[in-house]
Short mmCIF file of C-alpha atoms and ligand atoms in Angstrom, two decimals:
data_model
loop_
_atom_site.label_atom_id
_atom_site.label_comp_id
_atom_site.label_asym_id
_atom_site.label_seq_id
_atom_site.Cartn_x
_atom_site.Cartn_y
_atom_site.Cartn_z
CA MET A 1 33.65 -24.18 -12.91
CA ARG A 2 30.35 -23.96 -11.04
CA LEU A 3 29.94 -20.98 -8.72
CA SER A 4 28.11 -21.44 -5.43
CA PRO A 5 24.80 -19.56 -5.04
CA ARG A 6 26.44 -17.41 -2.36
CA THR A 7 29.22 -16.37 -4.73
CA LEU A 8 26.70 -15.63 -7.45
CA CYS A 9 24.67 -13.50 -5.05
CA ALA A 10 27.76 -11.63 -3.87
CA ALA A 11 28.80 -10.96 -7.45
CA ALA A 12 25.34 -9.77 -8.37
CA ARG A 13 25.09 -7.59 -5.25
CA ALA A 14 28.35 -5.90 -6.13
CA ALA A 15 26.74 -4.73 -9.37
CA TRP A 16 23.54 -3.54 -7.70
CA ARG A 17 22.92 0.06 -6.79
CA GLU A 18 23.53 1.04 -3.19
CA SER A 19 21.07 3.92 -3.31
CA PHE A 20 18.29 5.38 -5.45
CA PRO A 21 18.50 9.02 -6.58
CA LEU A 22 15.88 10.81 -4.51
CA GLU A 23 16.45 14.47 -5.28
CA GLY A 24 14.38 16.61 -7.61
CA ARG A 25 11.06 14.85 -7.03
CA ASP A 26 8.14 17.07 -6.12
CA VAL A 27 6.39 14.86 -3.58
CA ALA A 28 4.06 17.75 -2.63
CA ARG A 29 2.27 17.35 -6.00
CA TRP A 30 1.23 13.84 -5.03
CA PHE A 31 -1.29 15.24 -2.51
CA PRO A 32 -4.37 16.40 -4.45
CA GLY A 33 -6.52 19.20 -3.04
CA HIS A 34 -9.64 17.07 -2.56
CA MET A 35 -7.80 15.15 0.15
CA ALA A 36 -7.54 18.20 2.43
CA LYS A 37 -11.31 18.65 2.05
CA GLY A 38 -11.89 14.97 2.86
CA LEU A 39 -9.85 15.19 6.03
CA LYS A 40 -11.77 18.31 7.18
CA LYS A 41 -15.07 16.54 6.59
CA MET A 42 -13.82 13.55 8.54
CA GLN A 43 -12.93 15.81 11.46
CA GLY A 44 -16.44 17.27 11.23
CA SER A 45 -18.05 13.82 11.54
CA LEU A 46 -15.80 12.78 14.39
CA ARG A 47 -18.30 13.50 17.15
CA LEU A 48 -20.70 10.91 15.65
CA VAL A 49 -18.04 8.24 15.82
CA ASP A 50 -17.18 5.77 18.61
CA CYS A 51 -14.00 4.34 17.13
CA ILE A 52 -11.62 4.82 14.21
CA ILE A 53 -10.47 1.92 12.07
CA GLU A 54 -7.36 2.99 10.21
CA VAL A 55 -6.74 0.68 7.26
CA HIS A 56 -3.22 0.51 5.90
CA ASP A 57 -1.19 -1.62 3.52
CA ALA A 58 0.70 -4.36 5.40
CA ARG A 59 3.64 -4.08 2.93
CA ILE A 60 4.37 -0.57 4.24
CA SER A 61 3.30 -0.98 7.87
CA PHE A 62 5.23 2.08 9.09
CA SER A 63 4.69 4.50 6.19
CA ARG A 64 1.32 5.64 7.52
CA ASN A 65 -0.25 9.07 7.38
CA PRO A 66 0.63 10.75 10.72
CA LEU A 67 -2.37 13.06 10.32
CA PHE A 68 -4.83 10.32 11.23
CA GLN A 69 -3.35 9.91 14.67
CA GLU A 70 -2.85 13.67 15.13
CA THR A 71 -6.28 14.88 14.03
CA LEU A 72 -8.49 11.91 14.76
CA GLY A 73 -6.47 10.44 17.63
CA LEU A 74 -8.90 11.21 20.44
CA LYS A 75 -11.10 8.24 19.63
CA PRO A 76 -10.32 4.57 20.26
CA HIS A 77 -8.17 3.43 17.35
CA LEU A 78 -7.69 0.08 15.59
CA LEU A 79 -5.05 -0.36 12.91
CA VAL A 80 -6.02 -2.89 10.23
CA LEU A 81 -2.99 -3.92 8.17
CA ASN A 82 -4.66 -5.16 5.01
CA LYS A 83 -3.36 -7.00 1.91
CA MET A 84 -1.55 -9.45 4.18
CA ASP A 85 -1.55 -11.88 1.24
CA LEU A 86 0.92 -9.55 -0.54
CA ALA A 87 3.11 -8.90 2.51
CA ASP A 88 6.11 -10.81 3.80
CA LEU A 89 5.10 -11.26 7.44
CA LYS A 90 8.02 -13.40 8.63
CA GLU A 91 8.86 -10.63 11.10
CA GLN A 92 5.28 -10.10 12.23
CA GLN A 93 6.19 -10.01 15.94
CA LYS A 94 8.85 -7.37 15.35
CA ILE A 95 6.39 -5.33 13.28
CA LEU A 96 3.87 -5.44 16.13
CA GLN A 97 6.53 -4.46 18.68
CA HIS A 98 7.66 -1.55 16.50
CA LEU A 99 4.05 -0.33 16.14
CA GLU A 100 3.49 -0.68 19.87
CA ARG A 101 6.47 1.60 20.48
CA GLU A 102 4.70 4.14 18.23
CA GLY A 103 1.63 3.89 20.47
CA LEU A 104 -0.37 1.47 18.30
CA LYS A 105 -1.44 -1.38 20.54
CA HIS A 106 -4.41 -2.69 18.60
CA VAL A 107 -3.48 -4.19 15.25
CA VAL A 108 -5.17 -6.82 13.05
CA PHE A 109 -3.69 -8.21 9.80
CA THR A 110 -6.34 -8.91 7.15
CA ASN A 111 -6.99 -10.00 3.59
CA CYS A 112 -10.26 -8.38 2.57
CA VAL A 113 -10.47 -10.18 -0.76
CA LYS A 114 -10.50 -13.61 0.90
CA ASP A 115 -12.08 -12.36 4.16
CA GLU A 116 -9.09 -13.58 6.19
CA ASN A 117 -8.99 -12.39 9.83
CA VAL A 118 -11.82 -9.95 9.10
CA LYS A 119 -13.90 -11.68 11.80
CA GLN A 120 -11.49 -10.28 14.42
CA VAL A 121 -12.32 -6.68 13.56
CA ILE A 122 -15.74 -6.17 15.19
CA PRO A 123 -14.92 -7.94 18.49
CA THR A 124 -11.76 -5.82 18.77
CA VAL A 125 -13.73 -2.63 18.06
CA MET A 126 -16.28 -3.65 20.72
CA GLU A 127 -13.50 -4.22 23.24
CA LEU A 128 -11.99 -0.81 22.49
CA VAL A 129 -15.33 0.99 22.64
CA GLY A 130 -16.28 -0.91 25.79
CA SER A 131 -13.23 0.35 27.63
CA SER A 132 -13.65 3.93 26.42
CA TYR A 133 -15.47 6.89 27.97
CA ARG A 134 -18.49 6.74 25.63
CA TYR A 135 -19.50 3.26 26.71
CA HIS A 136 -20.12 4.41 30.28
CA ARG A 137 -22.58 7.06 29.10
CA GLY A 138 -24.77 4.18 27.92
CA GLU A 139 -26.75 6.31 25.41
CA HIS A 140 -27.24 4.35 22.21
CA ALA A 141 -27.22 0.65 21.50
CA GLU A 142 -25.63 1.23 18.11
CA HIS A 143 -22.02 1.92 17.24
CA CYS A 144 -20.61 4.09 14.52
CA VAL A 145 -17.06 3.55 13.29
CA MET A 146 -15.10 5.66 10.81
CA VAL A 147 -12.81 3.90 8.37
CA THR A 148 -9.76 5.99 7.45
CA GLY A 149 -6.54 5.41 5.54
CA VAL A 150 -4.41 6.48 2.61
CA PRO A 151 -5.87 5.78 -0.87
CA ASN A 152 -6.28 2.28 -2.31
CA VAL A 153 -5.41 0.31 0.85
CA GLY A 154 -8.77 -1.49 0.96
CA LYS A 155 -11.05 0.66 3.14
CA SER A 156 -14.11 0.02 0.99
CA SER A 157 -13.10 -3.64 0.61
CA LEU A 158 -13.03 -3.99 4.41
CA ILE A 159 -16.57 -2.63 4.66
CA ASN A 160 -17.78 -5.03 1.96
CA SER A 161 -15.94 -7.93 3.60
CA LEU A 162 -17.48 -7.17 7.01
CA ARG A 163 -20.92 -7.15 5.41
CA ARG A 164 -20.24 -10.52 3.77
CA GLN A 165 -19.08 -11.95 7.08
CA HIS A 166 -21.72 -10.57 9.42
CA LEU A 167 -24.77 -9.84 7.28
CA ARG A 168 -24.27 -12.20 4.35
CA LYS A 169 -24.86 -9.16 2.16
CA GLY A 170 -23.03 -8.06 -0.97
CA LYS A 171 -21.17 -4.94 -1.97
CA ALA A 172 -22.28 -1.64 -0.46
CA THR A 173 -19.41 0.55 -1.52
CA ARG A 174 -17.37 0.76 -4.70
CA VAL A 175 -13.91 -0.84 -4.82
CA GLY A 176 -11.22 -0.30 -7.45
CA GLY A 177 -7.59 -0.91 -8.33
CA GLU A 178 -6.71 2.80 -8.52
CA PRO A 179 -6.42 5.36 -5.74
CA GLY A 180 -9.29 7.83 -5.39
CA ILE A 181 -12.24 5.46 -5.92
CA THR A 182 -14.13 6.73 -2.86
CA ARG A 183 -14.48 10.50 -3.22
CA ALA A 184 -16.90 11.57 -0.50
CA VAL A 185 -17.32 10.87 3.20
CA MET A 186 -20.35 8.65 2.74
CA SER A 187 -23.44 7.90 4.68
CA ARG A 188 -23.41 5.15 7.24
CA ILE A 189 -23.23 1.56 6.02
CA GLN A 190 -24.47 -1.21 8.28
CA VAL A 191 -21.93 -4.00 8.75
CA CYS A 192 -23.32 -5.97 11.68
CA GLU A 193 -26.66 -6.67 13.37
CA ARG A 194 -25.49 -7.86 16.80
CA PRO A 195 -23.88 -5.63 17.89
CA LEU A 196 -25.58 -3.05 15.68
CA MET A 197 -22.70 -1.35 13.92
CA PHE A 198 -22.42 1.20 11.12
CA LEU A 199 -19.27 2.16 9.30
CA LEU A 200 -18.47 5.43 7.55
CA ASP A 201 -16.45 4.96 4.37
CA THR A 202 -14.07 7.83 3.61
CA PRO A 203 -11.86 8.90 0.71
CA GLY A 204 -8.17 8.01 0.96
CA VAL A 205 -6.07 10.80 2.42
CA LEU A 206 -2.33 11.21 2.04
CA ALA A 207 -0.39 13.57 4.28
CA PRO A 208 0.14 16.98 2.62
CA ARG A 209 3.80 16.65 3.47
CA ILE A 210 4.97 13.11 2.81
CA PRO A 211 7.87 12.81 5.30
CA SER A 212 10.49 11.75 2.76
CA VAL A 213 10.82 11.03 -0.94
CA GLU A 214 11.59 7.42 -0.08
CA THR A 215 8.29 7.09 1.83
CA GLY A 216 6.55 8.71 -1.14
CA LEU A 217 8.02 6.16 -3.55
CA LYS A 218 6.99 3.24 -1.33
CA LEU A 219 3.45 4.64 -1.08
CA ALA A 220 3.41 5.01 -4.86
CA LEU A 221 4.69 1.46 -5.36
CA CYS A 222 1.71 0.18 -3.38
CA GLY A 223 -0.66 2.16 -5.60
CA THR A 224 -1.67 4.88 -3.16
CA VAL A 225 -0.63 7.64 -5.58
CA LEU A 226 -1.68 7.84 -9.24
CA ASP A 227 1.25 6.37 -11.22
CA HIS A 228 1.47 9.17 -13.75
CA LEU A 229 2.17 11.71 -10.99
CA VAL A 230 5.42 9.88 -10.22
CA GLY A 231 6.07 8.47 -13.70
CA GLU A 232 5.61 4.78 -14.52
CA GLU A 233 9.20 4.25 -15.59
CA THR A 234 10.60 5.96 -12.47
CA LEU A 235 8.35 3.79 -10.37
CA ALA A 236 9.40 0.65 -12.25
CA ASP A 237 13.03 1.63 -11.65
CA TYR A 238 12.42 2.11 -7.92
CA LEU A 239 10.69 -1.29 -7.90
CA LEU A 240 13.66 -2.95 -9.57
CA TYR A 241 16.06 -1.24 -7.18
CA THR A 242 13.96 -2.37 -4.17
CA LEU A 243 13.57 -5.97 -5.33
CA ASN A 244 17.30 -6.34 -5.99
CA ARG A 245 18.26 -4.63 -2.76
CA HIS A 246 16.14 -7.07 -0.76
CA GLN A 247 17.20 -9.97 -2.98
CA LEU A 248 13.63 -10.65 -4.04
CA LEU A 249 14.46 -12.06 -7.42
CA GLY A 250 11.05 -13.53 -8.34
CA TYR A 251 10.90 -11.16 -11.32
CA VAL A 252 13.80 -13.01 -12.98
CA GLN A 253 11.78 -16.20 -13.17
CA HIS A 254 8.45 -14.47 -13.81
CA TYR A 255 9.77 -12.82 -16.97
CA GLY A 256 12.27 -15.58 -17.86
CA LEU A 257 15.18 -13.13 -17.73
CA GLY A 258 17.87 -15.69 -16.92
CA GLU A 259 19.65 -13.46 -14.40
CA ALA A 260 19.05 -10.51 -12.12
CA CYS A 261 19.90 -7.09 -13.51
CA ASP A 262 19.85 -3.62 -11.99
CA ASP A 263 19.49 -1.61 -15.17
CA ILE A 264 15.84 -0.72 -15.72
CA ALA A 265 16.18 0.01 -19.44
CA SER A 266 17.57 -3.42 -20.15
CA VAL A 267 15.00 -5.16 -17.91
CA LEU A 268 12.08 -3.30 -19.52
CA LYS A 269 13.45 -4.05 -22.96
CA ARG A 270 13.49 -7.77 -22.24
CA VAL A 271 10.05 -7.62 -20.59
CA ALA A 272 8.65 -5.81 -23.64
CA VAL A 273 10.11 -8.36 -26.04
CA LYS A 274 8.83 -11.27 -23.93
CA LEU A 275 5.33 -9.78 -23.76
CA ARG A 276 5.52 -8.77 -27.42
CA LYS A 277 4.92 -5.21 -26.39
CA THR A 278 6.84 -3.63 -29.20
CA GLN A 279 6.00 -0.82 -31.57
CA LYS A 280 7.00 0.01 -35.13
CA VAL A 281 8.65 3.39 -35.49
CA LYS A 282 9.48 5.02 -38.82
CA VAL A 283 13.02 6.33 -39.04
CA LEU A 284 14.12 8.64 -41.83
CA THR A 285 17.49 7.66 -43.25
CA GLY A 286 19.49 9.02 -46.17
CA THR A 287 18.16 6.24 -48.39
CA GLY A 288 14.50 6.47 -47.37
CA ASN A 289 12.15 5.43 -44.57
CA VAL A 290 13.01 2.40 -42.46
CA ASN A 291 10.62 0.69 -40.05
CA VAL A 292 12.34 -0.08 -36.76
CA ILE A 293 10.83 -2.27 -34.04
CA GLN A 294 11.21 -0.64 -30.64
CA PRO A 295 10.32 -2.01 -27.23
CA ASP A 296 7.26 -0.35 -25.69
CA TYR A 297 8.95 0.75 -22.45
CA PRO A 298 5.85 2.33 -20.82
CA ALA A 299 3.79 -0.84 -21.46
CA ALA A 300 6.58 -2.99 -19.99
CA ALA A 301 6.82 -0.69 -16.94
CA ARG A 302 3.06 -0.96 -16.42
CA ASP A 303 3.20 -4.75 -16.60
CA PHE A 304 6.13 -4.89 -14.16
CA LEU A 305 4.18 -2.74 -11.65
CA ARG A 306 0.97 -4.71 -12.17
CA ALA A 307 2.76 -8.04 -11.62
CA PHE A 308 4.31 -6.71 -8.42
CA ARG A 309 1.03 -5.30 -7.10
CA SER A 310 -0.86 -8.49 -7.70
CA GLY A 311 1.74 -10.52 -5.80
CA LEU A 312 3.14 -12.39 -8.81
CA LEU A 313 6.71 -11.36 -7.91
CA GLY A 314 6.39 -12.69 -4.35
CA PRO A 315 5.50 -11.17 -0.96
CA VAL A 316 7.38 -8.07 0.23
CA MET A 317 7.92 -5.96 3.32
CA LEU A 318 8.98 -2.59 1.93
CA ASP A 319 9.51 -1.07 5.36
CA CYS A 320 11.97 -3.70 6.58
CA ASP A 321 14.76 -1.09 6.71
CA LEU A 322 12.71 0.87 9.23
CA LEU A 323 12.25 -2.31 11.24
CA GLN A 324 15.98 -2.55 11.54
CA GLY A 325 16.11 1.15 12.44
CA ARG A 326 17.79 2.55 9.35
CA SER A 327 16.50 4.28 6.25
CA MET A 328 18.05 4.83 2.83
CA GLU A 329 18.27 8.56 3.44
CA GLU A 330 20.20 8.01 6.65
CA GLU A 331 22.67 5.88 4.74
CA GLU A 332 23.45 8.59 2.25
CA PRO A 333 26.60 10.60 2.97
N1 LIG B 1 -4.45 -8.61 -2.72
C1 LIG B 1 -5.35 -7.90 -2.04
N2 LIG B 1 -6.02 -6.90 -2.65
C2 LIG B 1 -6.91 -6.19 -1.93
C3 LIG B 1 -7.17 -6.48 -0.56
N3 LIG B 1 -8.11 -5.60 -0.12
C4 LIG B 1 -8.42 -4.81 -1.16
N4 LIG B 1 -7.71 -5.16 -2.26
C5 LIG B 1 -7.74 -4.53 -3.60
O1 LIG B 1 -7.20 -3.22 -3.46
C6 LIG B 1 -7.84 -2.32 -4.37
C7 LIG B 1 -8.34 -1.11 -3.60
O2 LIG B 1 -9.42 -1.47 -2.78
P1 LIG B 1 -10.50 -0.40 -2.25
O3 LIG B 1 -11.33 -1.11 -1.23
O4 LIG B 1 -11.18 0.29 -3.37
O5 LIG B 1 -9.51 0.63 -1.51
P2 LIG B 1 -9.89 2.03 -0.82
O6 LIG B 1 -8.95 2.18 0.32
O7 LIG B 1 -11.34 2.10 -0.52
O8 LIG B 1 -9.49 3.03 -1.99
P3 LIG B 1 -9.94 4.58 -2.21
O9 LIG B 1 -11.42 4.66 -2.04
O10 LIG B 1 -9.49 4.83 -3.61
O11 LIG B 1 -9.19 5.38 -1.21
C8 LIG B 1 -8.94 -3.13 -5.06
O12 LIG B 1 -8.44 -3.57 -6.31
C9 LIG B 1 -9.15 -4.31 -4.12
O13 LIG B 1 -9.64 -5.46 -4.78
C10 LIG B 1 -6.44 -7.56 0.07
O14 LIG B 1 -6.57 -7.87 1.25
N5 LIG B 1 -5.54 -8.23 -0.73
MG1 LIG B 2 -12.74 3.41 -1.16
#
């Protein structure tokens, strides 16, 4: 008998976890001390700045750092939702409406690797600055913009992309796949000639109190926290839970698993075998030493996370629960 896809999905869903254990995680440790310093320095440079560009990851549009709006909120503000190539933006209008309700009226989605939509950034900044108080003082012809955001969302990539677009110049600031690449609030980097505009690159800053463990895990999944602080296997488990919960089953095909599964140990085992990431371990038995082949679980977890982060498992919108007005923590009894 052949089962319909709907029946298969229903059967699979029944076996999937309804929630992820959130207790006992020390989210406070995920906020390193240098970030507090960075934020202070940013506040210090604020008077030199005409506008703030807050860069954030489009896959977690609502899990932003509230501190940016609270401490830097006096200046005109543009939200750049970057990595749009990795985000599921089917509900883009709803996302924009939700952000507008939070007071964020100026939003641009970008891909700073392929320079998509980056051309919209400077005209929007000019519009915002033009309608602000500073413009009417008519002092300087040049504009200075501070780029803020949590780690690893593409702040430095945006600066480099703007330079490619408007100056036909190469890299001015270092980019990297890990959080914490930019460490200091840097000197001004020119990104445009007409209008003359300079950008200040800044280090990524997480909120000292991440509002919930769930938000912390989503931030970590997008690479804004160093993986080892959360634990690669925990993170891989949260990824599996999230993908199954949203029925994003691209990982099944990517790793040739045959079927979806909600048990991380068994998924990582099969991933390790497929990637030949196994290790020989000596086991002492009563009759002597025996070499046993074991799956390399940490290596499989790293590959699973890497595949997700580079978009190989398909686009995602990790904050879609918030779009529908419910969170996992609310659902718990
Ligand atoms: N897929 C994709 N990757 C991007 C995009 N923008 C940046 N990246 C990648 O994201 C990683 C982080 O980029 P950075 O520009 O260093 O991020 P940052 O916000 O300056 O990071 P910190 O300085 O560590 O806070 C790099 O590997 C970039 O290549 C994008 O639009 N799409
Ligand atoms: Mg940077």
